[in-house]
Short mmCIF file of C-alpha atoms in Angstrom, two decimals:
data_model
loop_
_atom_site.label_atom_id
_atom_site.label_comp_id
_atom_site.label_asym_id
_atom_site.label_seq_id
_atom_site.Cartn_x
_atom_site.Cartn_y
_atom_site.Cartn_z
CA UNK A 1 14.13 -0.29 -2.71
CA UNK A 2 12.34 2.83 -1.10
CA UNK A 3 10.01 1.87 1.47
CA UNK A 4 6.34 2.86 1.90
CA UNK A 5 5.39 4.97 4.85
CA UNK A 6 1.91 3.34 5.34
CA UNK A 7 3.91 -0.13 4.87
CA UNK A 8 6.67 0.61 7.47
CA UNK A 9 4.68 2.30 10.07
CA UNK A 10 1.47 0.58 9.79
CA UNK A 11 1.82 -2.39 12.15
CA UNK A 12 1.31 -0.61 15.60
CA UNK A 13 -1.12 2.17 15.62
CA UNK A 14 0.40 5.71 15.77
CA UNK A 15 -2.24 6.88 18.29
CA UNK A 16 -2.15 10.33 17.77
CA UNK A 17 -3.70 9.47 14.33
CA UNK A 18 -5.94 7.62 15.20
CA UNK A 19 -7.14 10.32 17.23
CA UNK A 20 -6.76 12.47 14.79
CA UNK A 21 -9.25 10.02 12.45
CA UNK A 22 -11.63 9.67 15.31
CA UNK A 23 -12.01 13.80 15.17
CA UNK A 24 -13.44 13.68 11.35
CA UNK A 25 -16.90 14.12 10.52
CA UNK A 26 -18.78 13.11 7.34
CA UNK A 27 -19.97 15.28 4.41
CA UNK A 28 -21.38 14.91 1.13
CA UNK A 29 -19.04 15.18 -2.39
CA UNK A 30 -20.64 18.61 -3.05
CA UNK A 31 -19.27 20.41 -0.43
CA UNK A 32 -16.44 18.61 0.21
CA UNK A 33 -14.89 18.52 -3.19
CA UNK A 34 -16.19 22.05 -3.22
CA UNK A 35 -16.66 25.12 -0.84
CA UNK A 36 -14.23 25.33 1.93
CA UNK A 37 -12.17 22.22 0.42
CA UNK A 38 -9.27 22.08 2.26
CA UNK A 39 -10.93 22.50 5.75
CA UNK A 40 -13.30 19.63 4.77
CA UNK A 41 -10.72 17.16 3.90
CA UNK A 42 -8.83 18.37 6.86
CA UNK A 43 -12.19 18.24 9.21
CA UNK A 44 -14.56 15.60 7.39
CA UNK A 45 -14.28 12.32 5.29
CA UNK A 46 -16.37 11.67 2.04
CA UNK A 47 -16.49 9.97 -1.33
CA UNK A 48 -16.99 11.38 -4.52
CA UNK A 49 -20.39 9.92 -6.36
CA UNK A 50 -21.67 8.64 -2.63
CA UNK A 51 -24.60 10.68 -1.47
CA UNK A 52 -25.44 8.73 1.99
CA UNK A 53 -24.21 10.62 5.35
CA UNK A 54 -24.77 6.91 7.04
CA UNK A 55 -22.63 5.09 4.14
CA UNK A 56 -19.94 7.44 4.45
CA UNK A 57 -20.17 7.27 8.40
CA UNK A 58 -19.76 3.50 8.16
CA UNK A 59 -16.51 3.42 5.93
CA UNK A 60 -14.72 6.02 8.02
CA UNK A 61 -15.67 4.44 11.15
CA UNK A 62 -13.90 1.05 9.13
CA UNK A 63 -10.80 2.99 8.21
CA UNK A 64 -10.63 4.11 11.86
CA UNK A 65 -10.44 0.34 13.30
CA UNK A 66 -8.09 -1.40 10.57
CA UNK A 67 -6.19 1.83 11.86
CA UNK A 68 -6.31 0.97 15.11
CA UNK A 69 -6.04 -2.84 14.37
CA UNK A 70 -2.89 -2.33 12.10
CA UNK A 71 -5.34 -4.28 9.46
CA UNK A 72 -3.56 -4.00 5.78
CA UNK A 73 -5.09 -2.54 2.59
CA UNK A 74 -6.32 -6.48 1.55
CA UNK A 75 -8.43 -7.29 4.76
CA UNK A 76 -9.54 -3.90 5.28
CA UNK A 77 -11.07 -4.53 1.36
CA UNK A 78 -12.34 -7.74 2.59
CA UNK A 79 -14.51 -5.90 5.17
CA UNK A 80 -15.93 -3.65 3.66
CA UNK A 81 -17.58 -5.19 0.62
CA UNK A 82 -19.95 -5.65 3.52
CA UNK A 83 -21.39 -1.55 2.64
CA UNK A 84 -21.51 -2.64 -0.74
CA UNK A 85 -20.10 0.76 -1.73
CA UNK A 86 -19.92 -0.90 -5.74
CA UNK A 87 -16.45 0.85 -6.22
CA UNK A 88 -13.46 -1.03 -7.85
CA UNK A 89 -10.37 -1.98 -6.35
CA UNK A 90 -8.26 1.14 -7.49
CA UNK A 91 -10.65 3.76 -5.73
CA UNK A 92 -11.11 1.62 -2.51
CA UNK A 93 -7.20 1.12 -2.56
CA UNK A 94 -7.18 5.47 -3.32
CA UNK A 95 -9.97 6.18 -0.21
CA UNK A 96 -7.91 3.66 2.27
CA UNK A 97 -4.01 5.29 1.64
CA UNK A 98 -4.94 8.56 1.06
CA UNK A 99 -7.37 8.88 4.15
CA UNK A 100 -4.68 6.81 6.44
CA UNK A 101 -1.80 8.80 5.56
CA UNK A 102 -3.31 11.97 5.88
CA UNK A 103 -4.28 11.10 9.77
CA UNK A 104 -0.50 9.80 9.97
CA UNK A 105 0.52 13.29 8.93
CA UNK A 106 -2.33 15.28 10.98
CA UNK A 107 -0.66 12.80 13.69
CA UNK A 108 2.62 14.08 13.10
CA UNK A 109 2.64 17.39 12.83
CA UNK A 110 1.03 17.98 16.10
CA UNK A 111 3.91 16.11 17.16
CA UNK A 112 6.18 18.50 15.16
CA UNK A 113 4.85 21.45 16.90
CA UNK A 114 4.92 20.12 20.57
CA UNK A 115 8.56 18.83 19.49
CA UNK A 116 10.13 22.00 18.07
CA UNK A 117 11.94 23.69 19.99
CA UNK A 118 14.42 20.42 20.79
CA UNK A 119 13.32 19.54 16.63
CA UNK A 120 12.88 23.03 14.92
CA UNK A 121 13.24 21.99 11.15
CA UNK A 122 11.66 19.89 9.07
CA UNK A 123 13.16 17.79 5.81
CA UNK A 124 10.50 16.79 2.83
CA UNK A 125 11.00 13.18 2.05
CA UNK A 126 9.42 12.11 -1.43
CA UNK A 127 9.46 8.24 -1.52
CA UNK A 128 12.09 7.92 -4.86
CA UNK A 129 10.77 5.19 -7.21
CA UNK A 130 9.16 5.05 -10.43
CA UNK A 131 5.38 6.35 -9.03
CA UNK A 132 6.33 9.95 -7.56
CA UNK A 133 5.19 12.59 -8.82
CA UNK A 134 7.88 15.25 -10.55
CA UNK A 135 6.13 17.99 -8.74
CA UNK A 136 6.46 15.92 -5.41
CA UNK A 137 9.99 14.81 -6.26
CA UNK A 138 11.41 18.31 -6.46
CA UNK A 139 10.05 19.01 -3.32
CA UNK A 140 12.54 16.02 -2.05
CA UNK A 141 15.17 17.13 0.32
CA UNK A 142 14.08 20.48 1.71
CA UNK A 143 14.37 21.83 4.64
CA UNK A 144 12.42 24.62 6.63
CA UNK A 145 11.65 25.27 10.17
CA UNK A 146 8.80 24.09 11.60
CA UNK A 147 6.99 27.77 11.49
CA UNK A 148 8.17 28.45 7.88
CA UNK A 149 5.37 29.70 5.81
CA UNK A 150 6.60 26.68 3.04
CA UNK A 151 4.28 24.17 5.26
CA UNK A 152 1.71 26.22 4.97
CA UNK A 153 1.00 25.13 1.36
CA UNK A 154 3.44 22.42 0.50
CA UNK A 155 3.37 20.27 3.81
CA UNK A 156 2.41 16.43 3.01
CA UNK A 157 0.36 14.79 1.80
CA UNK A 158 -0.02 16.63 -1.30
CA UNK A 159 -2.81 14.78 -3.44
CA UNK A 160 -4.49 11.82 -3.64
CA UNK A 161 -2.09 8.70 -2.90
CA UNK A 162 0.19 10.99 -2.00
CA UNK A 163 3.23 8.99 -0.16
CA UNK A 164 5.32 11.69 1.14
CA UNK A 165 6.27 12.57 4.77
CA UNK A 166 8.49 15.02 6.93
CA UNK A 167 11.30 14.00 8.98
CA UNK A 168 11.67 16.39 11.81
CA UNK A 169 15.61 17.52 12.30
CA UNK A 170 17.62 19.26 15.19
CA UNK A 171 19.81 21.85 14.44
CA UNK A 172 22.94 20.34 13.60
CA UNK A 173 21.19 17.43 11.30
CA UNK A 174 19.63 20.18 9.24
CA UNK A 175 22.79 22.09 9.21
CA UNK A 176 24.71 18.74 7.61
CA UNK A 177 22.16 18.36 4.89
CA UNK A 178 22.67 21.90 3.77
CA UNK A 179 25.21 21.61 1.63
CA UNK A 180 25.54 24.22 -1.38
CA UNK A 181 21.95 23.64 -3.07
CA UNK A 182 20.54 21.13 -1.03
CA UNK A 183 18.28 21.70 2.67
CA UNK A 184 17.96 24.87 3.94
CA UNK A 185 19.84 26.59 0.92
CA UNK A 186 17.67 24.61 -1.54
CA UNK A 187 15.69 27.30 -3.21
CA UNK A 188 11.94 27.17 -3.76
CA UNK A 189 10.51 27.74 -7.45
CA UNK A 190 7.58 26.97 -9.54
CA UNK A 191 8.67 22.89 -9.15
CA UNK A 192 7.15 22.46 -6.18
CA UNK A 193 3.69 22.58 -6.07
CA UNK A 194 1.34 20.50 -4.27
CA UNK A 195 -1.19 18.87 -6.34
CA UNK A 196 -4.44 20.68 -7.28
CA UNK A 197 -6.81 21.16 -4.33
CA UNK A 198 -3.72 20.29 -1.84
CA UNK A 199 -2.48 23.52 -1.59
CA UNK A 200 -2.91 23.54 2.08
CA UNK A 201 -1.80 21.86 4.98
CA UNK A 202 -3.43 18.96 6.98
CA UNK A 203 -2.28 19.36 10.02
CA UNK A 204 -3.00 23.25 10.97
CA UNK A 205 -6.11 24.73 12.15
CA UNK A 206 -7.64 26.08 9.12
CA UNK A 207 -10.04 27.72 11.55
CA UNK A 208 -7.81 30.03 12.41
CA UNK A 209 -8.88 33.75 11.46
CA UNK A 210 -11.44 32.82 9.88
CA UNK A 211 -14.37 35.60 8.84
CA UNK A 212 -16.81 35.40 11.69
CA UNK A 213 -19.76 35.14 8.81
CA UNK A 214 -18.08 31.41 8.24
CA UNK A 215 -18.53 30.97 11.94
CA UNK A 216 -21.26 28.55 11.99
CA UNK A 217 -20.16 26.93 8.94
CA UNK A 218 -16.65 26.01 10.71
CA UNK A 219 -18.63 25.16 13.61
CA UNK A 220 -21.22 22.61 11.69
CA UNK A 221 -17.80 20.99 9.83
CA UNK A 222 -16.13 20.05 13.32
CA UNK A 223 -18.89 18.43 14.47
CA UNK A 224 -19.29 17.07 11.60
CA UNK A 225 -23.22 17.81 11.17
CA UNK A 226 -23.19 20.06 7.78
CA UNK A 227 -26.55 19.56 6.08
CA UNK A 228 -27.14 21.11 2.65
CA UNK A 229 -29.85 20.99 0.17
CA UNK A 230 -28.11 17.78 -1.54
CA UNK A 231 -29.78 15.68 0.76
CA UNK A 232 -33.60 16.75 0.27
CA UNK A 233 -32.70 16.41 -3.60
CA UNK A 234 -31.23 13.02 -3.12
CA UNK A 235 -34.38 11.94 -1.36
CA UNK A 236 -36.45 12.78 -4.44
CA UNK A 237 -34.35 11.26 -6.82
CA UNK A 238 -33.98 7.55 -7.44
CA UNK A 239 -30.67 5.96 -6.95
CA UNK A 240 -28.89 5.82 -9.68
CA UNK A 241 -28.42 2.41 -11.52
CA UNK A 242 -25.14 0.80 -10.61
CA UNK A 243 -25.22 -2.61 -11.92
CA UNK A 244 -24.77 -3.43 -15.55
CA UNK A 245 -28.10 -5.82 -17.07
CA UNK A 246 -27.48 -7.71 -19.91
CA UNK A 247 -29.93 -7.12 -22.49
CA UNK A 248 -31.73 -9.87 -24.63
CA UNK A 249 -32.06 -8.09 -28.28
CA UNK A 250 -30.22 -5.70 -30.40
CA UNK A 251 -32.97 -2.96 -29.84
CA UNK A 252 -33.08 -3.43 -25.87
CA UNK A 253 -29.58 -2.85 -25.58
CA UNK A 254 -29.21 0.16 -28.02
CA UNK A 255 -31.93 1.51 -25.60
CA UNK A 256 -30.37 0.55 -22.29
CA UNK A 257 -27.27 2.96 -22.74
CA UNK A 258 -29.59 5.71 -23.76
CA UNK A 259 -32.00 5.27 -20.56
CA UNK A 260 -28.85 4.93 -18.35
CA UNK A 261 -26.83 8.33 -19.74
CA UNK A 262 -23.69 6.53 -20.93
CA UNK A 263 -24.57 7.53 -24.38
CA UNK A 264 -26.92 10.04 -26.68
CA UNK A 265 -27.20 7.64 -29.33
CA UNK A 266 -26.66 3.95 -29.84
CA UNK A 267 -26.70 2.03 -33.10
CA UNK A 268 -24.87 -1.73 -33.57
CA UNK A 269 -26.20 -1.60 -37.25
CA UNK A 270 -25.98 -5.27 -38.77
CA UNK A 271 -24.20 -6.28 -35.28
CA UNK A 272 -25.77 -9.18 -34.25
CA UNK A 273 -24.15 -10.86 -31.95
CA UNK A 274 -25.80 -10.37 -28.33
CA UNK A 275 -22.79 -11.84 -26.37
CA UNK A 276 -19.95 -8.86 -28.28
CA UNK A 277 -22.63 -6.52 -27.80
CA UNK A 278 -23.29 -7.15 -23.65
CA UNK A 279 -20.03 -7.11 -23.08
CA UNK A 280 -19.11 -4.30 -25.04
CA UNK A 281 -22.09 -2.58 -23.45
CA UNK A 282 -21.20 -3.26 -19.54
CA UNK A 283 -17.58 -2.26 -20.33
CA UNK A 284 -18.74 0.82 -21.56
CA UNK A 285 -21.32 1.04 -19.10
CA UNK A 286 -19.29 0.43 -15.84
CA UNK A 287 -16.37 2.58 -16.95
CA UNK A 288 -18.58 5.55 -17.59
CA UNK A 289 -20.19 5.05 -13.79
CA UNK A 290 -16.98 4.87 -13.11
CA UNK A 291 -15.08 7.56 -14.61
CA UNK A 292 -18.51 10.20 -15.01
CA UNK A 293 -16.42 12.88 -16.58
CA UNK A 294 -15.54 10.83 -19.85
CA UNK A 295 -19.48 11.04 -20.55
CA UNK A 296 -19.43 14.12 -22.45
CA UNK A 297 -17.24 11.96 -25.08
CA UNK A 298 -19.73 9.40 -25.91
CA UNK A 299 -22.19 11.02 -27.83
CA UNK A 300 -22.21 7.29 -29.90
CA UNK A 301 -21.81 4.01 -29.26
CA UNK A 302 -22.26 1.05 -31.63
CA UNK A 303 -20.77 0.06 -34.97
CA UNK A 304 -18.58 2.09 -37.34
CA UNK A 305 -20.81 2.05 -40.04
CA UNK A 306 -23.88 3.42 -38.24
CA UNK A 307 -21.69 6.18 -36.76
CA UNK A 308 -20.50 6.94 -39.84
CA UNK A 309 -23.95 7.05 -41.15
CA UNK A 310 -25.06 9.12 -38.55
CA UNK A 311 -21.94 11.58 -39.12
CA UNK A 312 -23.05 11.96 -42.87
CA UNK A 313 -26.52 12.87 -42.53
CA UNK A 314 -24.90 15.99 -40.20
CA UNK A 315 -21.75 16.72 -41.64
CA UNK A 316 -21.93 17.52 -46.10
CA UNK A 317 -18.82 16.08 -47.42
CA UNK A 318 -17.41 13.86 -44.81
CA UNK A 319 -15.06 11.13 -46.11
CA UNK A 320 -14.49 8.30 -43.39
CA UNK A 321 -14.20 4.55 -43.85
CA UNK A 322 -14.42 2.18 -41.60
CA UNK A 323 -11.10 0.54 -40.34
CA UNK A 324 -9.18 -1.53 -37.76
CA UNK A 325 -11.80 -3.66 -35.19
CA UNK A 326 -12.69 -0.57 -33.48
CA UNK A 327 -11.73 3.24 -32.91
CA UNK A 328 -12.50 5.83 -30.80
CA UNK A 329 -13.91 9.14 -32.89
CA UNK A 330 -13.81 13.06 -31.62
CA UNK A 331 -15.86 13.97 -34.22
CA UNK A 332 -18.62 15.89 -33.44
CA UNK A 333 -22.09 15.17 -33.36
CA UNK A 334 -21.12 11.78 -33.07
CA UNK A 335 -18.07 11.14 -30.66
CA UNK A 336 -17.72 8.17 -29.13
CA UNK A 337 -16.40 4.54 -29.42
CA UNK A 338 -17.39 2.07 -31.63
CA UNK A 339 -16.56 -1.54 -33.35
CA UNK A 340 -16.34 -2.91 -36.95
CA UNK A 341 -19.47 -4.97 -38.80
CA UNK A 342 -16.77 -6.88 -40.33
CA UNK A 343 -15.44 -7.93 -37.33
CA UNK A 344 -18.22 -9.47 -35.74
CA UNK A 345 -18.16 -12.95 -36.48
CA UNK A 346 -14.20 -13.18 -35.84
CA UNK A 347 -13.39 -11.57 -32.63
CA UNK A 348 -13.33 -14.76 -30.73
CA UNK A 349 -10.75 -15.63 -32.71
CA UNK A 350 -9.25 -12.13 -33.01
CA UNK A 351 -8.83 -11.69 -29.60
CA UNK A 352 -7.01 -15.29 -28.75
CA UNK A 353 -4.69 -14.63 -31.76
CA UNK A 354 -3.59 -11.01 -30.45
CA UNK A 355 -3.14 -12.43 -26.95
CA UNK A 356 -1.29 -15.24 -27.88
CA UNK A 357 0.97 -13.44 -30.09
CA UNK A 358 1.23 -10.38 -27.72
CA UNK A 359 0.68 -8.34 -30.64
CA UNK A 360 -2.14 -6.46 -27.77
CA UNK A 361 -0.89 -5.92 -24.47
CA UNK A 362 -1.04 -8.51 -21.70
CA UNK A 363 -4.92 -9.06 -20.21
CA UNK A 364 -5.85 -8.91 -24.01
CA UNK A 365 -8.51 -11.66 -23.47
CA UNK A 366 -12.10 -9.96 -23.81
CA UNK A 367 -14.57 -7.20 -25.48
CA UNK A 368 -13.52 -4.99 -22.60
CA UNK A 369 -9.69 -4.96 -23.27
CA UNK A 370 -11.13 -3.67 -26.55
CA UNK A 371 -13.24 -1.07 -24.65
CA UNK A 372 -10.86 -0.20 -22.31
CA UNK A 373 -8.44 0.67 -25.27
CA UNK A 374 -10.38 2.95 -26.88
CA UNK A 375 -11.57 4.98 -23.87
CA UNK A 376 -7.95 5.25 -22.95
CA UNK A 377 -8.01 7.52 -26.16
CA UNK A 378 -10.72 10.24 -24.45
CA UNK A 379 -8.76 9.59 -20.85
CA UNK A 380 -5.83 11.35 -23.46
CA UNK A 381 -8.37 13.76 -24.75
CA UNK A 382 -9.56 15.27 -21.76
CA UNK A 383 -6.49 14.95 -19.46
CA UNK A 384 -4.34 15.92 -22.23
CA UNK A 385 -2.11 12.99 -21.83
CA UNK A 386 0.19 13.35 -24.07
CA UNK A 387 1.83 16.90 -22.18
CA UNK A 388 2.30 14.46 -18.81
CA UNK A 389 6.19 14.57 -18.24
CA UNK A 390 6.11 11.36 -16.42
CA UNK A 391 4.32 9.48 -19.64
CA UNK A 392 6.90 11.34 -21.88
CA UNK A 393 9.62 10.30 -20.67
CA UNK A 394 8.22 6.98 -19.99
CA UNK A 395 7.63 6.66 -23.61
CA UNK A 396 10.45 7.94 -24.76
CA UNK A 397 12.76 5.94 -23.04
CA UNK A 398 11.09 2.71 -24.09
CA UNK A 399 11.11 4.02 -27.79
CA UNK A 400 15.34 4.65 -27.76
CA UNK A 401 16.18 1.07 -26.09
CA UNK A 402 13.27 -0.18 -28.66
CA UNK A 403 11.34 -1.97 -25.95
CA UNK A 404 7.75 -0.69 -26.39
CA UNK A 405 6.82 -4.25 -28.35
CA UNK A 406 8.37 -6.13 -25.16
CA UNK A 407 7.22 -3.70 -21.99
CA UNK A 408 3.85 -3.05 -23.71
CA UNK A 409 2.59 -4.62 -26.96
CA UNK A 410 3.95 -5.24 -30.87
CA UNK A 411 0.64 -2.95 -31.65
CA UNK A 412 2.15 0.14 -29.37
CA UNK A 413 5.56 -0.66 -31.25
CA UNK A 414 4.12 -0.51 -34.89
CA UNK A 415 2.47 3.18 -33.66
CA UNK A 416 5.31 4.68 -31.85
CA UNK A 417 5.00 7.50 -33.80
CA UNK A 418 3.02 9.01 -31.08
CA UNK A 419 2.61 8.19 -27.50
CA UNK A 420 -1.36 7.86 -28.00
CA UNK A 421 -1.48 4.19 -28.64
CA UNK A 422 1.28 3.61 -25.94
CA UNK A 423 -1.04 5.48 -23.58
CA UNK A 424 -4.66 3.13 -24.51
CA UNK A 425 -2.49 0.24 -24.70
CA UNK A 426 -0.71 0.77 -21.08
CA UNK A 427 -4.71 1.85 -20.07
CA UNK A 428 -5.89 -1.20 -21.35
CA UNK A 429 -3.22 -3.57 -20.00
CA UNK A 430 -3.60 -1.89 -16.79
CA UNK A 431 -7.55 -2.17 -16.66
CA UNK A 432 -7.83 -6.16 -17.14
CA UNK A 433 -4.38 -7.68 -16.34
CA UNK A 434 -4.49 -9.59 -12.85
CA UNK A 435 -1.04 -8.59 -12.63
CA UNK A 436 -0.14 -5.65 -14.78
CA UNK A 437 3.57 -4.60 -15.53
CA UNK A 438 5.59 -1.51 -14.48
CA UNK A 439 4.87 0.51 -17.61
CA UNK A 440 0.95 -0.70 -17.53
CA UNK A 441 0.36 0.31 -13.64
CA UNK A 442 2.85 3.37 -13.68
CA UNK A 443 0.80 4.42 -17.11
CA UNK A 444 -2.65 3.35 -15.20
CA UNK A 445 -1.86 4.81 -12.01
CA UNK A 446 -1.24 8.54 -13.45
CA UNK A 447 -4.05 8.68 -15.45
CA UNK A 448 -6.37 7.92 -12.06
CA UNK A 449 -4.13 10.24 -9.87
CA UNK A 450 -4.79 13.21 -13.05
CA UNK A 451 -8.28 12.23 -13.32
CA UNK A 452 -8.87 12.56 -9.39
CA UNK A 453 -6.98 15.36 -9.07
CA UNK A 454 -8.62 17.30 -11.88
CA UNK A 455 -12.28 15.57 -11.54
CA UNK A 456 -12.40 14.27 -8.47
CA UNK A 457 -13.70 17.48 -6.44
#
């Protein structure tokens, strides 16, 4: 089995990252994710959707002494809950690998450089299981010299997660791995690309040659003391609500969603049941905090009927029934997810049955597997899912050895026509089972690394 980086090398500190850690500054998302984006992640630290300079100070400042501790992933989690940061395991799991292996390789490449003349090339090594990335993966065996332009762009990590490293070579090493295609006569094409945003690498000085008029600017980011208007706005505007709060009538609720922008219009119709609707309702509602960009696809919430209704008083001619327990619509003025009146009074049982008879994936025990399903559909709308290679293949595989009903669910096997209810099903699976299987998490995990890669900035 390939072994992790962070996992082997993680026990003693490598203090030349730490130092490296130590040199970082803090910045808000808006300029980090924006102007100047590779010197910021190369000089500062941030979180997207965290406006506070002393928040952000306080989790890199954490990252920097599990570093130095050799803490893991799990007690490193455990201590910080203390910021109360409200962010789910995935994207504290995303903020504590990506930001530790990018000091490792800061770390390293200094090394590199003070090494090369006894060391002169260096070999990519992608980590070969199930979770690289193709893009990553054909970048897997190269070799360059340390001062080959290739690093310049392509040097690790290469987005978030990212679990690749360089393995510095003498002369002869590099010479033995350089056989026909492979090494130093491997050729470089339109494979290899870095990530989006990644294009860069962490461990130069971006500084270098840079316009004098960004002088100050470059200046301000070492030292980690940029100031921008983001922070006068934030102090006028109220913090945004985090936490979910149940609501006590039909009415209350519909409102709720509207108040809180995870919705333009909410209508349960003759849904009466305030236990389906809260939960349906903080699924919805923590997801979209969550995952901000799937927003601008729930223009509706509620029941299938009222959407419908609401769809026929804009749209002359429209012929849509109501079907299944609940679907997820992309038709305009009234996208959105919603759930069947008929169901209402059955989903208890509804949801046992499917669980029991794995005819839904596995974690199939709530509203919110429900949810979670459906927005898996817009996560395939707006990352455009069903073009991913990796899920493709995936998919495809599982469909000629006829093991989608026992990998995923007897639901994704009865739709195999299309890899869309594969993809919600995996989502779902991967969103509210404790202990999700490979297809689920390798499913999950590339729609968060395409949704922080494309978002995320």
């Amino acid at each position: 089995m390939p072994v992790d980086p962070i996992k082997a090398s993680f026990n003693q500190p490598f203090y030349r990252a730490v130092e490296e850690l130590k040199k970082r500054g803090v910045v808000l998302p808006d300029k980090y994710y924006g102007e100047f984006q590779g010197l910021h992640r190369q000089l500062n630290f941030s979180i997207a959707g965290k406006a506070s300079l002393d928040q952000l100070k306080g989790v890199l400042d954490s990252i920097e002494k599990a570093m130095t501790e050799g803490s893991t992933f799990e007690k490193w989690q455990k201590d910080i809950r203390v910021q109360d940061l409200g962010l789910p395991k995935h994207r504290l799991d995303n903020i504590f690998r990506t930001n530790i292996q990018a000091a490792y390789n800061r770390g390293h490449w200094e090394n590199f450089v003070t090494n090369k003349k006894n060391r002169p090339y260096l070999m990519y090594d992608a980590i070969n299981d199930s979770r690289v990335r193709p893009s990553h993966l054909a970048m897997d065996g190269i070799i360059r010299a340390v001062g080959d332009s290739f690093w310049n762009s392509n040097y690790p990590q290469n987005g978030f997660r990212c679990r690749c490293r360089c393995i510095s070579l003498n002369e002869r090493q590099a010479r033995e791995r350089s056989t026909n295609g492979s090494g130093l006569n491997k050729p470089i094409d339109d494979s290899m690309t870095p990530d989006k945003g990644w294009d860069y690498n962490v461990g130069k000085d971006l500084t270098a040659g840079v316009n004098n008029s960004f002088d100050d600017t470059i200046s301000k980011m070492k030292a980690g003391k940029l100031k921008n208007a983001a922070i006068d706005y934030r102090a006028k505007t109220p913090e945004p609500v985090l936490q979910f709060t149940p609501a006590q009538t039909v009415k209350e609720a519909e409102k709720y969603l509207i108040e809180n922008n995870i919705v333009d219009h909410a209508d349960f119709g003759k849904i009466t049941d305030m236990t389906l609707i809260n939960n349906w309702n903080k699924a919805l509602f923590d997801t979209i905090k969550e995952f901000p960009e799937l927003r601008i696809n729930q223009q509706f919430t509620g029941s299938m009927q009222a959407q419908i209704e609401l769809l026929k008083s804009r749209i002359s001619n429209i012929d849509l029934k109501a079907n299944g327990i609940a679907w997820s619509s992309n038709i305009i003025p009234a996208t959105g997810i919603a759930f069947n009146e008929l169901y209402e009074f059955d989903i208890t049982k509804i949801i046992s049955a499917a669980s029991k008879s794995k005819y839904w994936a596995k974690g199939a025990e709530s509203v919110k597997y429900i949810v979670d399903h459906e927005l898996g559909h817009q996560f395939t709308k707006i990352l455009d899912l069903t073009n991913n290679p990796v899920i493709i293949a995936t998919f495809e595989k599982l469909k000629t050895e006829d093991l989608i009903a026992r990998e995923v669910s007897i639901y994704a096997q009865e739709n195999s026509e299309n890899e869309k209810e594969f993809i919600s099903e995996c989502w779902a699976e991967f969103r509210n089972s404790k202990k999700p299987r490979d297809t689920a998490r390798i499913i999950g995990e590339i729609i968060i690394a395409e949704y922080s890669a494309r978002f995320e900035k």
